[in-house]
PDB file of C-alpha atoms in Angstrom:
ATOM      1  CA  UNK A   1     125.403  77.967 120.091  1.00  0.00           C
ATOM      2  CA  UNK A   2     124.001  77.362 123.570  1.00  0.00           C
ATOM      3  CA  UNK A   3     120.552  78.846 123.887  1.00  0.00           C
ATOM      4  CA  UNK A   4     120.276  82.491 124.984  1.00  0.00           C
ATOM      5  CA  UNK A   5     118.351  83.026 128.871  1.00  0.00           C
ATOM      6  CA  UNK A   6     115.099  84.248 128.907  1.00  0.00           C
ATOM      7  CA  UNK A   7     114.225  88.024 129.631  1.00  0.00           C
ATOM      8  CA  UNK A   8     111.946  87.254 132.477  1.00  0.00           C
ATOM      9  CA  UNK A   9     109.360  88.968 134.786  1.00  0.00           C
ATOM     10  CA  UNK A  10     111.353  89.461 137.554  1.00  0.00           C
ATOM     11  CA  UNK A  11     113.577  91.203 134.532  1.00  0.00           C
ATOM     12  CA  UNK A  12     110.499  93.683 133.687  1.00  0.00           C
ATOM     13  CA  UNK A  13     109.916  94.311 137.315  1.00  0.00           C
ATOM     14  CA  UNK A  14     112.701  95.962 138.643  1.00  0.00           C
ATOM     15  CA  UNK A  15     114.022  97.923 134.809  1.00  0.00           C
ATOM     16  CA  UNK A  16     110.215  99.375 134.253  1.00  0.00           C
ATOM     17  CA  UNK A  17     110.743 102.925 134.626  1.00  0.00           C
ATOM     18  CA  UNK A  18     108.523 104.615 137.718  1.00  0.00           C
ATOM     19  CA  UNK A  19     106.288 108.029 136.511  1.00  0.00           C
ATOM     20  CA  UNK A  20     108.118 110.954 138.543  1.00  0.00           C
ATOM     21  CA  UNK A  21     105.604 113.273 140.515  1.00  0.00           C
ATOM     22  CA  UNK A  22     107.823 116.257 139.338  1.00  0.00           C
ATOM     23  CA  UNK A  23     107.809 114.987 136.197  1.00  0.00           C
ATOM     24  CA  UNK A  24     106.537 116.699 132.788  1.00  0.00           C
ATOM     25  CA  UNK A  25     106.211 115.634 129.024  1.00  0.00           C
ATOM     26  CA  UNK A  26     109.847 117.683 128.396  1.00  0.00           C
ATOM     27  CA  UNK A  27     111.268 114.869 131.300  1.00  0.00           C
ATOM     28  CA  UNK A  28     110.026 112.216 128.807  1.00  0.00           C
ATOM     29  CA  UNK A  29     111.268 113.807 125.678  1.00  0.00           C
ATOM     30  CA  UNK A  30     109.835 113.719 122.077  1.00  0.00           C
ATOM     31  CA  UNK A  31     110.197 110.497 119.980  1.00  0.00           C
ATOM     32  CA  UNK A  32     109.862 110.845 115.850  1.00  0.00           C
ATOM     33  CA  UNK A  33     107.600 108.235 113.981  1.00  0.00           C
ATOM     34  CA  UNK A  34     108.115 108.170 110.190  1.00  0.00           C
ATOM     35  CA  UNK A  35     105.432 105.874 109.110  1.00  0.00           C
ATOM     36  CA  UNK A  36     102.798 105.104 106.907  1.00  0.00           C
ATOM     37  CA  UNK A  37     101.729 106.290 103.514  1.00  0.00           C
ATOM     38  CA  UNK A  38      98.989 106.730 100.977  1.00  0.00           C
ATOM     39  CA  UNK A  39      98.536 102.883 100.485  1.00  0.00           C
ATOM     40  CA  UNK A  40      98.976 101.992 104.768  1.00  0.00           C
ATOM     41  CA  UNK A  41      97.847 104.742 106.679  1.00  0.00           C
ATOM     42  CA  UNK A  42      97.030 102.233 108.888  1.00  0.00           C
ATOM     43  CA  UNK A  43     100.545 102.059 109.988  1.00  0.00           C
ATOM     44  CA  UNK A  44     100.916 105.391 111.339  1.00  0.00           C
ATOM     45  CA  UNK A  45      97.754 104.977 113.609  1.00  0.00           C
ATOM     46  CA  UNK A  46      99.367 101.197 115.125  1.00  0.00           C
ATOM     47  CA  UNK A  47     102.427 102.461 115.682  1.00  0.00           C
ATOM     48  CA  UNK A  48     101.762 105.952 117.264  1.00  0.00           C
ATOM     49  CA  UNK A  49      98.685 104.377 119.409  1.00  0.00           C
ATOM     50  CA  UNK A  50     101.568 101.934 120.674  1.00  0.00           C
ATOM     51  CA  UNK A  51     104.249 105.176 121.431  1.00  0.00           C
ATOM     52  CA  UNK A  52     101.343 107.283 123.010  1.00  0.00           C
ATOM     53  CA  UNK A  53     100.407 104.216 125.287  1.00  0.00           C
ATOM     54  CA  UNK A  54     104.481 103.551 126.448  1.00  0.00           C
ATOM     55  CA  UNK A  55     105.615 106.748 128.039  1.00  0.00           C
ATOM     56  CA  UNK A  56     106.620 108.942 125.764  1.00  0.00           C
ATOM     57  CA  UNK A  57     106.185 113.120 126.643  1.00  0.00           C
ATOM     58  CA  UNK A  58     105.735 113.949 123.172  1.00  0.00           C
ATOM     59  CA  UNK A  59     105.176 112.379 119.535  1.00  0.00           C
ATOM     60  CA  UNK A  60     105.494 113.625 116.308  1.00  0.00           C
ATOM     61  CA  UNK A  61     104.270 111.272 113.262  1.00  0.00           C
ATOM     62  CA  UNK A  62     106.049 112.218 109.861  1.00  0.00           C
ATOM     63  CA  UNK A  63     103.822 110.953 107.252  1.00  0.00           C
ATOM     64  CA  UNK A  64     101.961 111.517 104.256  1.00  0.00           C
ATOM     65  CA  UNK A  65      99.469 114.741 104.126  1.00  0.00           C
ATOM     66  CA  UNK A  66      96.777 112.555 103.232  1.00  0.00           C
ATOM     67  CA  UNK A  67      97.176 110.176 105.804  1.00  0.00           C
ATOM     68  CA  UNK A  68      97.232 112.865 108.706  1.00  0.00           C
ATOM     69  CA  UNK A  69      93.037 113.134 108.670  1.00  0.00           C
ATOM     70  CA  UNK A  70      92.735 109.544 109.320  1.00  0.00           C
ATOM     71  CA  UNK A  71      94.751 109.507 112.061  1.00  0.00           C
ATOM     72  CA  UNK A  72      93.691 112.373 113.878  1.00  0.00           C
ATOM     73  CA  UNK A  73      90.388 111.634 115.131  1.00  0.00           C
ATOM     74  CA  UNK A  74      91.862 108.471 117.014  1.00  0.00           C
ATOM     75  CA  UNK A  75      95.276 110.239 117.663  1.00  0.00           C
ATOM     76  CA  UNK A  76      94.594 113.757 118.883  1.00  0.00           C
ATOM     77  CA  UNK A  77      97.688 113.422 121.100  1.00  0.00           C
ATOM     78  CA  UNK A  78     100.397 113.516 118.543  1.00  0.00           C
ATOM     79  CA  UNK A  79     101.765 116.815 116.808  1.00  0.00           C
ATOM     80  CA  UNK A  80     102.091 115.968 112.972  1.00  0.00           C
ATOM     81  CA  UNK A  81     104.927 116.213 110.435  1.00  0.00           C
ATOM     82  CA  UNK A  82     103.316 116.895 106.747  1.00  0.00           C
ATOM     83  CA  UNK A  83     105.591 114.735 104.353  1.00  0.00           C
ATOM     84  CA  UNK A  84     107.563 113.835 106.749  1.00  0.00           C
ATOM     85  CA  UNK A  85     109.667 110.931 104.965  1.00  0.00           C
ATOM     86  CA  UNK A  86     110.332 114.066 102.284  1.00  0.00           C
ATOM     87  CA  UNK A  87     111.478 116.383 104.391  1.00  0.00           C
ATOM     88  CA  UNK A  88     114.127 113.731 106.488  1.00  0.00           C
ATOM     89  CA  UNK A  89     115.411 112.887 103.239  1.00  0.00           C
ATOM     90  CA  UNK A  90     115.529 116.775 102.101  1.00  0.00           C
ATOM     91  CA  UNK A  91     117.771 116.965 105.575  1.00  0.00           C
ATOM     92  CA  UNK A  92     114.854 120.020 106.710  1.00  0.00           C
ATOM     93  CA  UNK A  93     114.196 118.389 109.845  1.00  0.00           C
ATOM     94  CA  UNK A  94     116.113 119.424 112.934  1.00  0.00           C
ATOM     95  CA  UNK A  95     116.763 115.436 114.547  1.00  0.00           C
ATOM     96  CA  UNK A  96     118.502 117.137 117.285  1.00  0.00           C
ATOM     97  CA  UNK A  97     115.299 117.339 119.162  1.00  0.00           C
ATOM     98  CA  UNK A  98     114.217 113.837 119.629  1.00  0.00           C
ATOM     99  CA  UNK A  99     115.310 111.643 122.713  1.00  0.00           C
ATOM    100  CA  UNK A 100     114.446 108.653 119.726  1.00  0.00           C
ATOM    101  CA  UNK A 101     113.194 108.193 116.483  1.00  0.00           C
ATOM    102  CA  UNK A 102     111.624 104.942 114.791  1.00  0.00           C
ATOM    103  CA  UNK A 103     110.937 104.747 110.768  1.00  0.00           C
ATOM    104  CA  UNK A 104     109.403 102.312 108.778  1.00  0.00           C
ATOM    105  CA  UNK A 105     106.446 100.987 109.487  1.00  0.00           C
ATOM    106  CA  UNK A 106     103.677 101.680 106.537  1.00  0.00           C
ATOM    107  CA  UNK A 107     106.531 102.680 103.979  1.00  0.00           C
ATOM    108  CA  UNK A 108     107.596 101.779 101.138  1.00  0.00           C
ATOM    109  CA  UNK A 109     111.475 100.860 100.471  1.00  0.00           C
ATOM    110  CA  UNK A 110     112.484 103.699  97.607  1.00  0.00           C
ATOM    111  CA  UNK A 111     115.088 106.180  96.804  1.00  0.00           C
ATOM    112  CA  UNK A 112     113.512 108.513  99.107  1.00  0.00           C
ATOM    113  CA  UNK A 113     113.307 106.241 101.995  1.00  0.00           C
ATOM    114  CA  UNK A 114     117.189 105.661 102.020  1.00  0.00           C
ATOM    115  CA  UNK A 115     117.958 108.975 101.574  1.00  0.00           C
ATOM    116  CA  UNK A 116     115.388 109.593 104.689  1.00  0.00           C
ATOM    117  CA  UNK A 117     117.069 107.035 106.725  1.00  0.00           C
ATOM    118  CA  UNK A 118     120.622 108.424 105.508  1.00  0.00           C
ATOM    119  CA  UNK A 119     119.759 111.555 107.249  1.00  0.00           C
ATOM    120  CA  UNK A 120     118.338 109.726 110.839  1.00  0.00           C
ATOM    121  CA  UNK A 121     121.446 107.688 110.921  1.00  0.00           C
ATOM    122  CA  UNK A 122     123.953 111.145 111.597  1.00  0.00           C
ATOM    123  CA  UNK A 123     121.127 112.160 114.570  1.00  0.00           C
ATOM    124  CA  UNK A 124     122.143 111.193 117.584  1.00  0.00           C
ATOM    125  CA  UNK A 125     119.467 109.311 119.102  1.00  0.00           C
ATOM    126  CA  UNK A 126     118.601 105.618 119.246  1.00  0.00           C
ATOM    127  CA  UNK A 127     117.377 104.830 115.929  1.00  0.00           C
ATOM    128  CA  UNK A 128     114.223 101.677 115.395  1.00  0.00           C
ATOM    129  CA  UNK A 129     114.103 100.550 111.869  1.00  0.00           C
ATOM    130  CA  UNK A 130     111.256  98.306 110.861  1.00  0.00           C
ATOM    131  CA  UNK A 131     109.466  97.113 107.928  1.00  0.00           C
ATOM    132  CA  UNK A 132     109.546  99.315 104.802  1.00  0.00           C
ATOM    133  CA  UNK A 133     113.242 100.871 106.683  1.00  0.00           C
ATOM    134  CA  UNK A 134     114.657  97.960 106.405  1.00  0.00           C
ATOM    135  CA  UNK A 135     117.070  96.895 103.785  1.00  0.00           C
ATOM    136  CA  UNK A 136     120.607  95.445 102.939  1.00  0.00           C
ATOM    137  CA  UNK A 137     123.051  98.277 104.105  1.00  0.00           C
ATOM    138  CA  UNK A 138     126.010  99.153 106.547  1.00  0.00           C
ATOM    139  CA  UNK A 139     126.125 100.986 110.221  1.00  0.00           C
ATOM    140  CA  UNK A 140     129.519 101.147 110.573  1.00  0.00           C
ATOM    141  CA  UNK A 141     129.223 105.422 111.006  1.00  0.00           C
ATOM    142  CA  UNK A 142     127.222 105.091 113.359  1.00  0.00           C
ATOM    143  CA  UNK A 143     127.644 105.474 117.310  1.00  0.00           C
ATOM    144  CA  UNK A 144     124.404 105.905 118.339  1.00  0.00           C
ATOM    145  CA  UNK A 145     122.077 102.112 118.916  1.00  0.00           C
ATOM    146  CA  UNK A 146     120.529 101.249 116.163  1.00  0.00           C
ATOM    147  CA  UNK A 147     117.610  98.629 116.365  1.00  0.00           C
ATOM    148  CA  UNK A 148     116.235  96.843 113.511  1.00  0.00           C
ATOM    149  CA  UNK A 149     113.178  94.993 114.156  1.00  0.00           C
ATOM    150  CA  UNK A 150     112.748  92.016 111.192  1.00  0.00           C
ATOM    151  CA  UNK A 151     110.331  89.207 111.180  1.00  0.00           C
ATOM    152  CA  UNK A 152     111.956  86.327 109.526  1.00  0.00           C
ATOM    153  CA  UNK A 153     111.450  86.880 106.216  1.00  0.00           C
ATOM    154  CA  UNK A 154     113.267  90.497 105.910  1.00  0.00           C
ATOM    155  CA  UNK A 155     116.045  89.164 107.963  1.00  0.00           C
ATOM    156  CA  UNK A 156     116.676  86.662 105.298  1.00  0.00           C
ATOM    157  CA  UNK A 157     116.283  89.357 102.778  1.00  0.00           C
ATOM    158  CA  UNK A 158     118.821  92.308 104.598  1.00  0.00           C
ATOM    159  CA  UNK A 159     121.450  89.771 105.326  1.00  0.00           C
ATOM    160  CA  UNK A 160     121.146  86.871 102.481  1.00  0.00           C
ATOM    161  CA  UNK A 161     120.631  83.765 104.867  1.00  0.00           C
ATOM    162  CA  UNK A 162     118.375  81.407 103.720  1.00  0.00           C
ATOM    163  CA  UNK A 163     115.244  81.065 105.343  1.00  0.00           C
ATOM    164  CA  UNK A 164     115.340  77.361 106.278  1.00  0.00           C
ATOM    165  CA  UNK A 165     118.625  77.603 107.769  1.00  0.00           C
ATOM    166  CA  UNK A 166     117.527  80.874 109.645  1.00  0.00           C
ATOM    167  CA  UNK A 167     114.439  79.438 111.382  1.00  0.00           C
ATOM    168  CA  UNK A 168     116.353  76.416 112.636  1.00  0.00           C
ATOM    169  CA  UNK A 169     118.877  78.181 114.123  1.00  0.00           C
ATOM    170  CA  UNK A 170     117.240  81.548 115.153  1.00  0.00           C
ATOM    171  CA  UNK A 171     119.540  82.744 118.407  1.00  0.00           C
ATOM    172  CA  UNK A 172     122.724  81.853 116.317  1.00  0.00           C
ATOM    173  CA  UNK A 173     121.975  84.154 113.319  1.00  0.00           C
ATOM    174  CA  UNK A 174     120.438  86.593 115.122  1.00  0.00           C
ATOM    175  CA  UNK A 175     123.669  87.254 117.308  1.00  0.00           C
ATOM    176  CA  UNK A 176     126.204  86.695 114.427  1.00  0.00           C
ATOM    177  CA  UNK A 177     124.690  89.275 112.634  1.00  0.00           C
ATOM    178  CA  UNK A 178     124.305  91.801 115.104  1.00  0.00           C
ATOM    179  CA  UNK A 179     127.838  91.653 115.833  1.00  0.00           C
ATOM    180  CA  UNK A 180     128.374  91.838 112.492  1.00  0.00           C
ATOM    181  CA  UNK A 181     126.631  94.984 111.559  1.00  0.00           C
ATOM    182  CA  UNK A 182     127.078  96.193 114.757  1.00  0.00           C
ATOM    183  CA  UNK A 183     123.000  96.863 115.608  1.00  0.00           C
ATOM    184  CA  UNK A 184     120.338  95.181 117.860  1.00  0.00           C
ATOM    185  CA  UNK A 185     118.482  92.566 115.931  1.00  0.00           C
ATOM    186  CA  UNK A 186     114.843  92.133 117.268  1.00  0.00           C
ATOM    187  CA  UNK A 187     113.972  88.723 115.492  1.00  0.00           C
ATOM    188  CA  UNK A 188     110.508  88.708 115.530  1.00  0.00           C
ATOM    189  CA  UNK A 189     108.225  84.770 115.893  1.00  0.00           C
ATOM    190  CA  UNK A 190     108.267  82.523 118.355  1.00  0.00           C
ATOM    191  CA  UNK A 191     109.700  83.183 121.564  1.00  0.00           C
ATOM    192  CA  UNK A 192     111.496  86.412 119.521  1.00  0.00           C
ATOM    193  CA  UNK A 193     115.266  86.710 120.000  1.00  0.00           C
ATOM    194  CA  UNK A 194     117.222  89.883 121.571  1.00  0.00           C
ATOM    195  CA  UNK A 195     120.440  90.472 120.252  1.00  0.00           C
ATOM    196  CA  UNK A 196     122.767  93.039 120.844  1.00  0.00           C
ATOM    197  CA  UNK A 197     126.154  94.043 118.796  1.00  0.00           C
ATOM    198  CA  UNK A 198     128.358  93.681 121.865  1.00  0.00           C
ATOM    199  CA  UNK A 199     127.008  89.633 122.353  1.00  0.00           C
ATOM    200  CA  UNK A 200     124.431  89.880 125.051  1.00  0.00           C
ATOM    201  CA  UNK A 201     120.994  87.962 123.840  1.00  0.00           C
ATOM    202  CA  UNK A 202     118.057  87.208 125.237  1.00  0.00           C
ATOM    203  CA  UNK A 203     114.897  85.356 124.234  1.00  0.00           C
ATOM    204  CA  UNK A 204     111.510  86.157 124.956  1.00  0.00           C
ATOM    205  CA  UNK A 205     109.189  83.940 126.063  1.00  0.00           C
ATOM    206  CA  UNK A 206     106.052  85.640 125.733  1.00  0.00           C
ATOM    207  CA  UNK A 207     103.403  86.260 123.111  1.00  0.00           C
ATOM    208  CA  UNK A 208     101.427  83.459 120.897  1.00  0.00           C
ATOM    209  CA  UNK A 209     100.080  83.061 117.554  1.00  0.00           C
ATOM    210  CA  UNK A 210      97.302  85.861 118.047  1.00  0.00           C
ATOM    211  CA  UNK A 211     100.499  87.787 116.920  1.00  0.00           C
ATOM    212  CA  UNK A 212     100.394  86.335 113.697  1.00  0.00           C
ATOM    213  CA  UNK A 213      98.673  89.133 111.764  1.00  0.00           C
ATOM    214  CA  UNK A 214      99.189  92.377 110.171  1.00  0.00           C
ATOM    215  CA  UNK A 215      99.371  95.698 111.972  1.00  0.00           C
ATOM    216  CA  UNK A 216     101.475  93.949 115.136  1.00  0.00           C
ATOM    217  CA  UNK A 217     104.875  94.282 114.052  1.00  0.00           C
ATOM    218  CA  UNK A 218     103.561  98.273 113.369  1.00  0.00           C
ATOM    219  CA  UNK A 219     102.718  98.466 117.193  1.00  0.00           C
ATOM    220  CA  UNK A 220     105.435  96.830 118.659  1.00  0.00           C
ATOM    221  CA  UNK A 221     107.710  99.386 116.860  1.00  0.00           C
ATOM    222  CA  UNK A 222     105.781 102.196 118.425  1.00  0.00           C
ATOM    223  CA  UNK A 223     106.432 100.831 121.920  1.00  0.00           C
ATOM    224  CA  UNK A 224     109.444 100.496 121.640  1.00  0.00           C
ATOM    225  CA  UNK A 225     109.700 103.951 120.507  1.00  0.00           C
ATOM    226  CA  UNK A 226     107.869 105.209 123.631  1.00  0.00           C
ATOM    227  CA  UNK A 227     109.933 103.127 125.525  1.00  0.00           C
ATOM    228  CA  UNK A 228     113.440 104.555 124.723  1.00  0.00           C
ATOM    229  CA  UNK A 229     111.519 107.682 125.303  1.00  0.00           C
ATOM    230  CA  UNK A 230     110.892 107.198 129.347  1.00  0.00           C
ATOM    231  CA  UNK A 231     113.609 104.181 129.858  1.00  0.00           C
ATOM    232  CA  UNK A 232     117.617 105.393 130.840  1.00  0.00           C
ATOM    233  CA  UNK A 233     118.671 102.463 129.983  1.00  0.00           C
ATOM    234  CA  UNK A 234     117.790 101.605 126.258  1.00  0.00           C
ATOM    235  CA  UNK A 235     118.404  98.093 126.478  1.00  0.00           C
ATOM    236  CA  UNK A 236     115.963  97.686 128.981  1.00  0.00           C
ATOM    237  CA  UNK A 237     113.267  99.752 126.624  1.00  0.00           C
ATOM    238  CA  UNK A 238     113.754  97.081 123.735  1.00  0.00           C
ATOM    239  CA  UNK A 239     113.459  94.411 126.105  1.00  0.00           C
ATOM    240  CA  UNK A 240     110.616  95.283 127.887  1.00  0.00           C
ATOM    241  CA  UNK A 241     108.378  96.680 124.684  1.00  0.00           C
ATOM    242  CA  UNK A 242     109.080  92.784 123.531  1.00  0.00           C
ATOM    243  CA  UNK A 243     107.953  91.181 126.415  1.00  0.00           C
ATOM    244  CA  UNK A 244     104.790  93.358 127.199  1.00  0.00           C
ATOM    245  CA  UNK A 245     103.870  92.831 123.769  1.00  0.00           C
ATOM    246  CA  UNK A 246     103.758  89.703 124.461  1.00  0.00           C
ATOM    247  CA  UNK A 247     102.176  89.274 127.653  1.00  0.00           C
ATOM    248  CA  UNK A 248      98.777  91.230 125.592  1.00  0.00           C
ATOM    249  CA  UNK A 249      98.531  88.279 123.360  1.00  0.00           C
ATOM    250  CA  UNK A 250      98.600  86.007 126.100  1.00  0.00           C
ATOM    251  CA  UNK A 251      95.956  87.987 127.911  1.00  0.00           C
ATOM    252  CA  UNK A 252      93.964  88.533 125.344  1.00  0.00           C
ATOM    253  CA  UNK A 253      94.059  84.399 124.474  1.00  0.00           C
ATOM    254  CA  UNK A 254      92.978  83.841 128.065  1.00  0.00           C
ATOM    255  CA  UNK A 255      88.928  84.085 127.410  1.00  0.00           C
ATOM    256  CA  UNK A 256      89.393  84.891 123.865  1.00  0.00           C
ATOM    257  CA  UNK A 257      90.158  82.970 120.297  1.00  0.00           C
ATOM    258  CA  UNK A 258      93.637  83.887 119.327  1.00  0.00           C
ATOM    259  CA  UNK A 259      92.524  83.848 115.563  1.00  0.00           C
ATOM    260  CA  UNK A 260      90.191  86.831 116.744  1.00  0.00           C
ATOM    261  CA  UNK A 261      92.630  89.690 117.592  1.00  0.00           C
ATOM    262  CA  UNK A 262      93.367  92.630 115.780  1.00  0.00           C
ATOM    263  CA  UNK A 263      96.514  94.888 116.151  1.00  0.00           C
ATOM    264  CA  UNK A 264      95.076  98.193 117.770  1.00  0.00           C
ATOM    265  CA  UNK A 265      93.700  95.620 120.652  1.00  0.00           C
ATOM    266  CA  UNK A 266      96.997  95.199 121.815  1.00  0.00           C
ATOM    267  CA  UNK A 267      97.259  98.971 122.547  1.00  0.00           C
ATOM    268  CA  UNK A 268      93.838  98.695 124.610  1.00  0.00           C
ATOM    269  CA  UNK A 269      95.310  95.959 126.581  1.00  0.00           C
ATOM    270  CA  UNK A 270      98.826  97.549 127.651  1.00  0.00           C
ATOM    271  CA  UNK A 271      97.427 100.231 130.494  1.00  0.00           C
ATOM    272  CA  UNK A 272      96.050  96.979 132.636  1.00  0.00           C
ATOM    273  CA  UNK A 273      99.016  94.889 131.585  1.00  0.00           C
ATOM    274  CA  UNK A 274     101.370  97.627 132.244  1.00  0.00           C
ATOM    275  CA  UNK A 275      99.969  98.155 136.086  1.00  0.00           C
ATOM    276  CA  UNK A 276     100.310  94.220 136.702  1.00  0.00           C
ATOM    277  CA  UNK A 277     104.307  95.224 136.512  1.00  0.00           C
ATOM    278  CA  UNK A 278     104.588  98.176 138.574  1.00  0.00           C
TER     279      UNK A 278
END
């Protein structure tokens, strides 16, 4: 398969969305974060620093009761769904409210995940599944994008190709199996591939190995929430929270060690990254 084109600055410049003077947090809509739990709270402070930071109007974080006091001396932004996970899969949240919604980062893969994510899939909203979300399943019901964000490891897992024959041949699998489920694929590594279910792909070629660490995946799900939030074009959301995330690693590796980095650094680094863009 020939090699998919690169999403490139000149991409990011003229699809990053411009702040409207007249605008207000209702213009940007509210995004949903299901995320973290008793054993990662960590997960639901990387990934709502990383919607707060990426234009959303609004976020609520569904996550465990005991997770909500950790996060809410660094997060005072957000509004907070107690048990939030429960009460998707209990079908007592109203989904119609949210321009987007993103799940899975910081939770575990159970019974009461799928039923959670059972629910999300009949809202009608572009849907980010990541990490603990994602799993071996079908979209066929669904008309709405769906975006599942796997590192290499839980792509071989959710679609049974092996993981020697996945990473040499990254762009191919990547596209054959969005097509085939009929969802974006964000294949997260090196140079991290785009795919989308009607055969458009693009690979990014920014970020380095100061990604390589936990807590990263977790933010770049949270852009890309806060990205479908203030984007009209979704596409160009996905594509963009991939490459910015990016271009903070390589900033960060300019005067620093790319062993050093830590995931909530990346957040601190998008405002200054962001304005190189506009």
């Amino acid at each position: 398969m020939k090699a998919h084109p690169f999403w490139k600055e000149e991409n990011v410049r003229t699809t990053l969305p411009k702040r409207e003077a007249s605008g207000h947090k209702g213009t940007y809509g509210t995004g949903l974060l299901l995320a973290g739990s008793r054993d990662m709270p960590g997960a639901a402070l990387l990934s709502g620093l990383g919607a707060m930071r990426s234009g959303i109007g609004k976020l609520e974080i569904g996550t465990d009761e005991e997770v909500i006091p950790y996060v809410v001396p660094v997060l005072p932004e957000a509004t907070y769904l107690r048990n939030g996970l429960q009460k998707t899969a209990e079908r007592s949240v109203d989904l119609a409210k949210y321009k987007a919604v993103a799940a899975g980062p910081g939770i575990e893969p159970n019974e009461e995940t799928e039923k959670a994510i059972h629910q999300l899939m009949k809202s009608e909203s572009p849907l980010i599944l990541d990490a603990g979300a994602l799993t071996e399943r079908m979209y066929d019901e669904r008309q709405e994008p769906v975006i599942l964000t796997p590192h290499p490891g839980e792509f071989s897992k959710i679609t049974g190709v092996d993981l020697k024959e996945l990473q040499q041949n990254r762009s191919h699998h990547a596209s054959i199996w969005s097509e085939k489920l009929g969802v974006t694929i964000v294949l997260k590594g090196n140079e991290t591939i785009i795919a989308f279910p009607d055969g458009e792909a693009w690979t990014n070629p920014t970020g380095n190995s100061a990604l390589a660490k936990g807590g990263t995946g977790d933010t770049l799900t949270g852009m890309m929430l806060g990205m479908l939030c203030c984007h009209k074009e979704w596409r160009h959301a996905v594509l963009n929270a991939v490459y910015l995330h990016g271009v903070r690693a390589d900033k960060w590796s300019e005067q620093r060690s790319a062993h050093t980095m830590l995931a909530h650094e990346l957040t601190e680094l998008l405002p200054v990254v962001w304005k190189g863009f506009e």
